[in-house]
Short mmCIF file of C-alpha atoms in Angstrom, two decimals:
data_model
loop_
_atom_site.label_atom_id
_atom_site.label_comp_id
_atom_site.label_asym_id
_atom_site.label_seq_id
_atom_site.Cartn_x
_atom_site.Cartn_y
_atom_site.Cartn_z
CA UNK A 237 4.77 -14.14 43.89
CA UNK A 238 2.22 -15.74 46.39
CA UNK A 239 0.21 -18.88 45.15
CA UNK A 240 -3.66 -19.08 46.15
CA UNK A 241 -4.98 -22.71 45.74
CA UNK A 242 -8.72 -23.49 45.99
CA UNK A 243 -10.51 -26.92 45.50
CA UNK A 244 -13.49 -25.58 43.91
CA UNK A 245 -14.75 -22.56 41.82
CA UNK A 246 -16.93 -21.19 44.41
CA UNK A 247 -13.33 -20.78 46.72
CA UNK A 248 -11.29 -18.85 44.71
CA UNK A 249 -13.48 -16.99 41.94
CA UNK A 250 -13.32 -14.00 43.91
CA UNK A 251 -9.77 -13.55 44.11
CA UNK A 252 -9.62 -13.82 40.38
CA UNK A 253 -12.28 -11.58 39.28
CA UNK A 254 -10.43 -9.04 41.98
CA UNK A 255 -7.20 -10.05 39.56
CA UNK A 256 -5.70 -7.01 37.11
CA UNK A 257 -3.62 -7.57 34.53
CA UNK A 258 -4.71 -11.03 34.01
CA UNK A 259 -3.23 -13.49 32.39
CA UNK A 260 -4.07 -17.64 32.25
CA UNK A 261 -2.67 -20.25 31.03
CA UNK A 262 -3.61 -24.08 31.28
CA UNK A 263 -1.00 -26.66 32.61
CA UNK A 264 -1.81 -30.45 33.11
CA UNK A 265 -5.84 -29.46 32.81
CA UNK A 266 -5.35 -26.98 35.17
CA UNK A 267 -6.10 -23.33 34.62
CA UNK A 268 -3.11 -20.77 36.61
CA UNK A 269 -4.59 -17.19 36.55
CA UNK A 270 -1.51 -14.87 37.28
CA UNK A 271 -2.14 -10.87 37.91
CA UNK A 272 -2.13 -8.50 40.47
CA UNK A 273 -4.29 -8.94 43.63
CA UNK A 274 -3.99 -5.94 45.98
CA UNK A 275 -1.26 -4.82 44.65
CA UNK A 276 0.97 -8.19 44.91
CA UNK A 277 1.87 -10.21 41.99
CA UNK A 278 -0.42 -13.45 42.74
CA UNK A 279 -0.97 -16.95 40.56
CA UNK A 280 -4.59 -18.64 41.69
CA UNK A 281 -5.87 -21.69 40.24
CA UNK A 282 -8.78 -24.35 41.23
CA UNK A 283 -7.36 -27.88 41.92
CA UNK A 284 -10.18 -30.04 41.63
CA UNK A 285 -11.53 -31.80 44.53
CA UNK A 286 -8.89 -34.64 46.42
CA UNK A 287 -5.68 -35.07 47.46
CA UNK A 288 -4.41 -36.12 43.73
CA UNK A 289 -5.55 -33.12 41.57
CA UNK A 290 -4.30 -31.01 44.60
CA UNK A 291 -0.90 -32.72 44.75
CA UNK A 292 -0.92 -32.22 40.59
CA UNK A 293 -2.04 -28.23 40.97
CA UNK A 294 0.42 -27.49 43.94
CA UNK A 295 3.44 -29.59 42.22
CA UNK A 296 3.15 -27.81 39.31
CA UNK A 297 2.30 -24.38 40.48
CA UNK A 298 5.80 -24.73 42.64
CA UNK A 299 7.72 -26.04 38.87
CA UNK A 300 6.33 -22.96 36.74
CA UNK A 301 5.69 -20.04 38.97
CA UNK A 302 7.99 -20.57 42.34
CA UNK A 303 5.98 -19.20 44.49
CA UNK A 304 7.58 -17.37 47.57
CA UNK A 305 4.49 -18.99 49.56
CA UNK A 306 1.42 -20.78 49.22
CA UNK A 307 -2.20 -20.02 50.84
CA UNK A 308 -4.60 -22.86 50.75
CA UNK A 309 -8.42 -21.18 50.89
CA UNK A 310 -11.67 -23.14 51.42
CA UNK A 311 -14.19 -24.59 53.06
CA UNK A 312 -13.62 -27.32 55.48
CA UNK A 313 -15.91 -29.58 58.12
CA UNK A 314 -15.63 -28.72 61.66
CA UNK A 315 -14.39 -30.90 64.52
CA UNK A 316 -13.48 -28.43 67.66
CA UNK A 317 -16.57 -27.87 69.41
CA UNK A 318 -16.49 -24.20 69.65
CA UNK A 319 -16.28 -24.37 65.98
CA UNK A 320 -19.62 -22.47 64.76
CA UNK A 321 -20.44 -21.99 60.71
CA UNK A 322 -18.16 -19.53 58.95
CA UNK A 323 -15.89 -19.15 61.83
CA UNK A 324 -12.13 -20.26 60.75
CA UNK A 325 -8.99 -22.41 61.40
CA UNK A 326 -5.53 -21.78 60.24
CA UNK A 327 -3.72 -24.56 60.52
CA UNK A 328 -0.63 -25.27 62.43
CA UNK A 329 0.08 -28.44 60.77
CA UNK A 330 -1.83 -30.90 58.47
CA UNK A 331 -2.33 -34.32 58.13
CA UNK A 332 -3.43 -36.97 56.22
CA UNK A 333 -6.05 -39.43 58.15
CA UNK A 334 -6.57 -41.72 55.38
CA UNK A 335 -2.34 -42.37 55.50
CA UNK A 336 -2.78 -45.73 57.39
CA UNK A 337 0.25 -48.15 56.91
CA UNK A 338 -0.23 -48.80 60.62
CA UNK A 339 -0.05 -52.96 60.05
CA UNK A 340 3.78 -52.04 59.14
CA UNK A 341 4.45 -50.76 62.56
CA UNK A 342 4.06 -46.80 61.55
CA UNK A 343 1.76 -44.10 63.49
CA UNK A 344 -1.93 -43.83 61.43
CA UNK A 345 -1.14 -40.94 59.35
CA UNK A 346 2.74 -41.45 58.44
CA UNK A 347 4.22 -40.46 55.21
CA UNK A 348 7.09 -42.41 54.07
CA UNK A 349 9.67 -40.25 52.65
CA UNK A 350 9.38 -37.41 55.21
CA UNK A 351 8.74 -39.55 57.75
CA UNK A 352 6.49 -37.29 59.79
CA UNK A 353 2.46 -37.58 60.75
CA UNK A 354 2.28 -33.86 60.99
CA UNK A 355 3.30 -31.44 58.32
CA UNK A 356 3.77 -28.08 59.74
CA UNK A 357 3.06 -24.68 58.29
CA UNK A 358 4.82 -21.88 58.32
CA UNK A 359 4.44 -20.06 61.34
CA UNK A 360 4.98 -16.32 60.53
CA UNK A 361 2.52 -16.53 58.10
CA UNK A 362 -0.08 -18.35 59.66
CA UNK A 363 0.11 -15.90 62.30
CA UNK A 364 -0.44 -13.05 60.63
CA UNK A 365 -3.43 -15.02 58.57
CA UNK A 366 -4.96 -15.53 61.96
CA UNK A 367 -4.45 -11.82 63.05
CA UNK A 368 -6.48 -10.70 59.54
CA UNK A 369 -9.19 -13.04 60.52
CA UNK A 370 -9.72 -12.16 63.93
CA UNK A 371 -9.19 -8.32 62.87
CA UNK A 372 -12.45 -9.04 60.79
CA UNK A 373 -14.49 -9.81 63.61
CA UNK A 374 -14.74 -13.52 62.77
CA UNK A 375 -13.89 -16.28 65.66
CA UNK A 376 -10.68 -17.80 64.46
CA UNK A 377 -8.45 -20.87 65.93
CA UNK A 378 -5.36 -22.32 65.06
CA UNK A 379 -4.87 -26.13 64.96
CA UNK A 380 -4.69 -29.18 63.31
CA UNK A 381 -6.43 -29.86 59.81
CA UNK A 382 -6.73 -33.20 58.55
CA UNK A 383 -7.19 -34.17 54.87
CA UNK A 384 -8.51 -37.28 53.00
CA UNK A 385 -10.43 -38.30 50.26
CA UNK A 386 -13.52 -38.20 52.12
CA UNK A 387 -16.23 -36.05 52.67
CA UNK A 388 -16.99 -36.47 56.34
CA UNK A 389 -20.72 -37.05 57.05
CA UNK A 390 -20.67 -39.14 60.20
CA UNK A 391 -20.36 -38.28 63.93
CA UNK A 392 -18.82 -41.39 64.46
CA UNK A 393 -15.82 -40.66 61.79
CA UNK A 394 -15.93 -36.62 63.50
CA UNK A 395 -14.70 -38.30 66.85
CA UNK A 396 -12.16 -40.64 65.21
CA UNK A 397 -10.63 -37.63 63.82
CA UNK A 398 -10.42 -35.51 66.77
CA UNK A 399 -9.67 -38.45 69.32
CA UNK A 400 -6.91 -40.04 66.73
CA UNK A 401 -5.29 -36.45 65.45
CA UNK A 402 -6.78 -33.91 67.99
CA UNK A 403 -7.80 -32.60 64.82
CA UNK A 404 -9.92 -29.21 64.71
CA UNK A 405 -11.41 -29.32 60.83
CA UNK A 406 -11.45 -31.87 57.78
CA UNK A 407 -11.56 -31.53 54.34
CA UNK A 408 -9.49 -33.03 51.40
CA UNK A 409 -6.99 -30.77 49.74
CA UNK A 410 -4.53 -29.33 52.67
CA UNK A 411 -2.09 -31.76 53.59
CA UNK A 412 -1.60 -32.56 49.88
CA UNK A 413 -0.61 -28.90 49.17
CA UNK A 414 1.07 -29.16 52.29
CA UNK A 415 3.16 -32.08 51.29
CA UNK A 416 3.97 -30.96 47.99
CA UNK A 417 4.79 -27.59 49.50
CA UNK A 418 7.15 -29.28 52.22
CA UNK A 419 8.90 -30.96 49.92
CA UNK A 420 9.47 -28.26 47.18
CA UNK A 421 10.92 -26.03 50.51
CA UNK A 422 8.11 -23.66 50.02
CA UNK A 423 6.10 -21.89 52.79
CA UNK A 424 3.01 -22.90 53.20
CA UNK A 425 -0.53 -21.71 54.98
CA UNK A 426 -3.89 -23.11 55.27
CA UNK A 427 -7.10 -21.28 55.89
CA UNK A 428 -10.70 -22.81 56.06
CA UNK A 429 -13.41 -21.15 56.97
CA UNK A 430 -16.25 -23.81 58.16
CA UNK A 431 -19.07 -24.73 56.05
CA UNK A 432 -20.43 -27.41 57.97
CA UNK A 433 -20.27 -30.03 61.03
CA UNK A 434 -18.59 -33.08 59.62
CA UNK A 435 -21.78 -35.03 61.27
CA UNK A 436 -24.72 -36.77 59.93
CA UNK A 437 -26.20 -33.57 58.90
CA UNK A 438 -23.30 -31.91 56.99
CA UNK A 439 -24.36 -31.98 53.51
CA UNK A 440 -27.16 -30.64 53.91
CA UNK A 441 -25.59 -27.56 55.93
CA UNK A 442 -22.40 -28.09 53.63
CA UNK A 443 -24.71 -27.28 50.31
CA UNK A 444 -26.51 -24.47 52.38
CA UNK A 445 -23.85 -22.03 53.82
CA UNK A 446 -20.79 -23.02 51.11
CA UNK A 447 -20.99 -20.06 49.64
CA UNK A 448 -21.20 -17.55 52.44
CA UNK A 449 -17.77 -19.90 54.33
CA UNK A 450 -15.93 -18.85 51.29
CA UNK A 451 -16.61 -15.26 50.70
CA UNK A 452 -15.93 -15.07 54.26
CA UNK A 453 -12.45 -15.70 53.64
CA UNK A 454 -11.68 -12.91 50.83
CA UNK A 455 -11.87 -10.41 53.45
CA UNK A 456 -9.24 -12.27 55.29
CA UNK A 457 -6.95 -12.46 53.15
CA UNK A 458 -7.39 -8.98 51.76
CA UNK A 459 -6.61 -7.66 55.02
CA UNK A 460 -3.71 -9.86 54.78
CA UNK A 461 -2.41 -8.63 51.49
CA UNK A 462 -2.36 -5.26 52.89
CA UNK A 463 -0.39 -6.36 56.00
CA UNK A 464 2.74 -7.57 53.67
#
């Protein structure tokens, strides 16, 4: 069983109207869509926007469907210059920037309990997520993603992100799933395709090429399906 978690409608309708032998069912407001996706038995289901309804989703997708894996899909901000609209990252570890219980003596970003700033993915996977992108023409990079519950619109806030974490995209959901993930000992992956800048002028870019960042990602992971 692989787990597909999306933020927002617009990231993971695709995958479920590409779904046979559907099935749904609603858990703590949440809708889980379980079927067949390319042949492999897949649950999807749309968080909700934030680390919170993201934690709730992944918790409880982990509980009732045991995933062997999870794939986070979206849309994220971009932070590595070379990063150009509906190009992607697939993260190498996440992070949460808004963590901050640096007064106590911790590193920015440090969550109590694992005690780690950087929650890593699973390698084997990510790799072969970055292979499907980059088979598909599109420029691809692995890094660093950093969550928070933040939209970032300022090029001030960009450079805190990438000088603090060395971060090379933002958004809000992925080190949530991740942490949820890390602690339920299940693999997970992230993969955000770039919808916008993270600067000054990102929602207006954000609102214009959202769409086209996250069909860019179905072929991804459809070429990814077929490679397992």
């Amino acid at each position: 069983m692989i787990g597909i978690i999306g933020a927002m409608d617009i990231e993971v309708n695709s995958f479920k109207e590409l779904m046979t032998d559907k099935k749904a069912e609603t858990i703590s407001g949440t809708e889980f869509v379980c079927g067949k996706l390319w042949g492999k038995s897949t649950v999807v289901a749309v968080s909700g926007v934030g680390k919170v309804n993201a934690a709730i989703c992944t918790q409880t997708m982990c509980l009732q469907y045991n995933p062997d894996f999870v794939i986070n899909s979206g849309v994220a901000g971009g932070l590595e210059k070379t990063l150009n609209i509906c190009d992607v990252v697939v993260a190498d570890a996440v992070i949460q920037h808004d963590m901050d219980t640096s007064p106590l003596g911790d590193p920015v970003g440090f969550i109590s309990g694992i005690d780690i700033v950087e929650i890593p993915t699973d390698k084997n996977i990510s790799e072969k997520l970055f292979d499907a992108s980059s088979e598909n023409g599109i420029h691809t990079l692995t890094g660093k993603i950093v969550s928070g519950d933040q939209f970032i619109n300022s090029a001030e806030k960009k450079k805190y992100l990438v000088d603090t974490f060395g971060a090379f995209a933002c958004e809000m959901e992925a080190a949530a799933i991740g942490h949820v993930a890390y602690k339920n000992n299940i693999p997970f992956c992230i993969l955000r395709s770039i919808s916008d800048n993270a600067d000054g002028s990102s929602h207006i870019s954000y609102n214009e090429f959202v769409d086209a960042a996250a069909k860019n990602l179905v072929k991804v992971v459809k070429t990814f399906f077929e490679k397992i």
